[in-house]
Amino acid sequence: MTSKAPGPATIAQEAPVGVRVRVHPGLCEGWGNCHRFAPAVYPLDAEGYIDVHLLDVPPDLADTARLGAEVCPARAITIIDQKGTRP
């Protein structure tokens, strides 16, 4: 009796997932570091304060969004990781 060798292992790969950004405008002190490090994610208003409250960030900008949040000295930005996969 012959048996077949098992085929190559199949590893399920998840599609990249974006993040959700929540800004706490009352905490923003207008330092502008979020915009300086992630201008595609964090727009500023005419007075230099962050101009978003809740934002869904696509996967290709997720790391940039995290960096912009990390450099905020006022900690006015929260990153909410999305769970699951996206097609």
PDB file of C-alpha atoms in Angstrom:
ATOM      1  CA  MET A   1       0.000   0.000   0.000  1.00  0.00           C
ATOM      2  CA  THR A   2       1.440   3.362  -0.961  1.00  0.00           C
ATOM      3  CA  SER A   3       0.617   6.572   0.742  1.00  0.00           C
ATOM      4  CA  LYS A   4       0.954  10.039  -0.556  1.00  0.00           C
ATOM      5  CA  ALA A   5       3.190  12.460   1.211  1.00  0.00           C
ATOM      6  CA  PRO A   6       1.276  15.339   2.682  1.00  0.00           C
ATOM      7  CA  GLY A   7       1.112  18.402   0.452  1.00  0.00           C
ATOM      8  CA  PRO A   8       2.685  21.705   1.371  1.00  0.00           C
ATOM      9  CA  ALA A   9       1.242  23.303   4.449  1.00  0.00           C
ATOM     10  CA  THR A  10      -1.249  25.982   3.666  1.00  0.00           C
ATOM     11  CA  ILE A  11      -0.948  29.055   5.797  1.00  0.00           C
ATOM     12  CA  ALA A  12      -3.973  31.284   5.906  1.00  0.00           C
ATOM     13  CA  GLN A  13      -2.900  34.861   5.446  1.00  0.00           C
ATOM     14  CA  GLU A  14      -4.990  37.684   6.715  1.00  0.00           C
ATOM     15  CA  ALA A  15      -5.479  40.743   4.604  1.00  0.00           C
ATOM     16  CA  PRO A  16      -4.001  43.897   6.129  1.00  0.00           C
ATOM     17  CA  VAL A  17      -6.424  45.680   8.394  1.00  0.00           C
ATOM     18  CA  GLY A  18      -6.693  49.403   8.921  1.00  0.00           C
ATOM     19  CA  VAL A  19      -7.197  51.190  12.204  1.00  0.00           C
ATOM     20  CA  ARG A  20      -9.736  53.582  13.609  1.00  0.00           C
ATOM     21  CA  VAL A  21      -8.453  56.862  15.035  1.00  0.00           C
ATOM     22  CA  ARG A  22     -10.292  58.674  17.798  1.00  0.00           C
ATOM     23  CA  VAL A  23      -9.164  62.200  18.588  1.00  0.00           C
ATOM     24  CA  HIS A  24      -9.983  63.867  21.875  1.00  0.00           C
ATOM     25  CA  PRO A  25     -10.214  67.532  20.825  1.00  0.00           C
ATOM     26  CA  GLY A  26     -10.333  68.774  24.421  1.00  0.00           C
ATOM     27  CA  LEU A  27      -6.867  67.315  24.979  1.00  0.00           C
ATOM     28  CA  CYS A  28      -5.265  68.673  21.794  1.00  0.00           C
ATOM     29  CA  GLU A  29      -2.754  71.406  22.640  1.00  0.00           C
ATOM     30  CA  GLY A  30      -1.872  72.263  19.039  1.00  0.00           C
ATOM     31  CA  TRP A  31       1.676  70.888  19.023  1.00  0.00           C
ATOM     32  CA  GLY A  32       1.174  69.599  15.473  1.00  0.00           C
ATOM     33  CA  ASN A  33       3.427  66.553  15.865  1.00  0.00           C
ATOM     34  CA  CYS A  34       0.687  64.249  14.597  1.00  0.00           C
ATOM     35  CA  HIS A  35       0.520  66.215  11.345  1.00  0.00           C
ATOM     36  CA  ARG A  36       4.299  66.594  11.125  1.00  0.00           C
ATOM     37  CA  PHE A  37       4.818  62.820  11.211  1.00  0.00           C
ATOM     38  CA  ALA A  38       1.583  61.744   9.480  1.00  0.00           C
ATOM     39  CA  PRO A  39       0.211  64.559   7.301  1.00  0.00           C
ATOM     40  CA  ALA A  40      -1.855  62.146   5.186  1.00  0.00           C
ATOM     41  CA  VAL A  41      -3.757  61.062   8.295  1.00  0.00           C
ATOM     42  CA  TYR A  42      -3.964  64.087  10.587  1.00  0.00           C
ATOM     43  CA  PRO A  43      -5.156  67.377   9.056  1.00  0.00           C
ATOM     44  CA  LEU A  44      -4.912  70.535  11.138  1.00  0.00           C
ATOM     45  CA  ASP A  45      -7.353  73.418  11.235  1.00  0.00           C
ATOM     46  CA  ALA A  46      -6.392  77.060  10.631  1.00  0.00           C
ATOM     47  CA  GLU A  47      -5.346  77.429  14.284  1.00  0.00           C
ATOM     48  CA  GLY A  48      -3.064  74.356  14.234  1.00  0.00           C
ATOM     49  CA  TYR A  49      -5.340  71.952  16.086  1.00  0.00           C
ATOM     50  CA  ILE A  50      -6.207  68.494  14.830  1.00  0.00           C
ATOM     51  CA  ASP A  51      -9.249  68.631  12.583  1.00  0.00           C
ATOM     52  CA  VAL A  52     -10.763  65.136  12.927  1.00  0.00           C
ATOM     53  CA  HIS A  53     -12.703  63.368  15.645  1.00  0.00           C
ATOM     54  CA  LEU A  54     -13.170  59.824  14.363  1.00  0.00           C
ATOM     55  CA  LEU A  55     -11.458  58.447  11.300  1.00  0.00           C
ATOM     56  CA  ASP A  56     -11.114  55.048   9.633  1.00  0.00           C
ATOM     57  CA  VAL A  57      -7.573  54.730   8.318  1.00  0.00           C
ATOM     58  CA  PRO A  58      -6.824  52.292   5.476  1.00  0.00           C
ATOM     59  CA  PRO A  59      -4.245  49.513   5.985  1.00  0.00           C
ATOM     60  CA  ASP A  60      -1.537  51.269   3.982  1.00  0.00           C
ATOM     61  CA  LEU A  61      -1.593  54.229   6.406  1.00  0.00           C
ATOM     62  CA  ALA A  62      -2.126  52.290   9.658  1.00  0.00           C
ATOM     63  CA  ASP A  63       1.530  52.409  10.740  1.00  0.00           C
ATOM     64  CA  THR A  64       1.711  56.108   9.892  1.00  0.00           C
ATOM     65  CA  ALA A  65      -1.428  56.744  11.970  1.00  0.00           C
ATOM     66  CA  ARG A  66       0.123  54.904  14.920  1.00  0.00           C
ATOM     67  CA  LEU A  67       3.308  56.984  14.641  1.00  0.00           C
ATOM     68  CA  GLY A  68       1.353  60.230  14.570  1.00  0.00           C
ATOM     69  CA  ALA A  69      -0.525  59.183  17.702  1.00  0.00           C
ATOM     70  CA  GLU A  70       2.650  58.127  19.516  1.00  0.00           C
ATOM     71  CA  VAL A  71       4.348  61.493  19.023  1.00  0.00           C
ATOM     72  CA  CYS A  72       1.443  63.493  20.455  1.00  0.00           C
ATOM     73  CA  PRO A  73       2.736  64.966  23.736  1.00  0.00           C
ATOM     74  CA  ALA A  74      -0.842  65.579  24.949  1.00  0.00           C
ATOM     75  CA  ARG A  75      -1.898  61.964  24.188  1.00  0.00           C
ATOM     76  CA  ALA A  76      -4.972  63.347  22.427  1.00  0.00           C
ATOM     77  CA  ILE A  77      -5.155  60.487  19.902  1.00  0.00           C
ATOM     78  CA  THR A  78      -6.316  56.935  20.495  1.00  0.00           C
ATOM     79  CA  ILE A  79      -5.704  54.162  17.971  1.00  0.00           C
ATOM     80  CA  ILE A  80      -8.335  51.449  17.895  1.00  0.00           C
ATOM     81  CA  ASP A  81      -7.092  48.337  16.083  1.00  0.00           C
ATOM     82  CA  GLN A  82      -9.691  46.770  13.849  1.00  0.00           C
ATOM     83  CA  LYS A  83     -10.251  43.066  14.395  1.00  0.00           C
ATOM     84  CA  GLY A  84     -10.756  40.520  11.677  1.00  0.00           C
ATOM     85  CA  THR A  85      -9.786  40.560   8.077  1.00  0.00           C
ATOM     86  CA  ARG A  86     -10.770  42.619   5.113  1.00  0.00           C
ATOM     87  CA  PRO A  87     -10.950  41.308   1.585  1.00  0.00           C
TER      88      PRO A  87
END
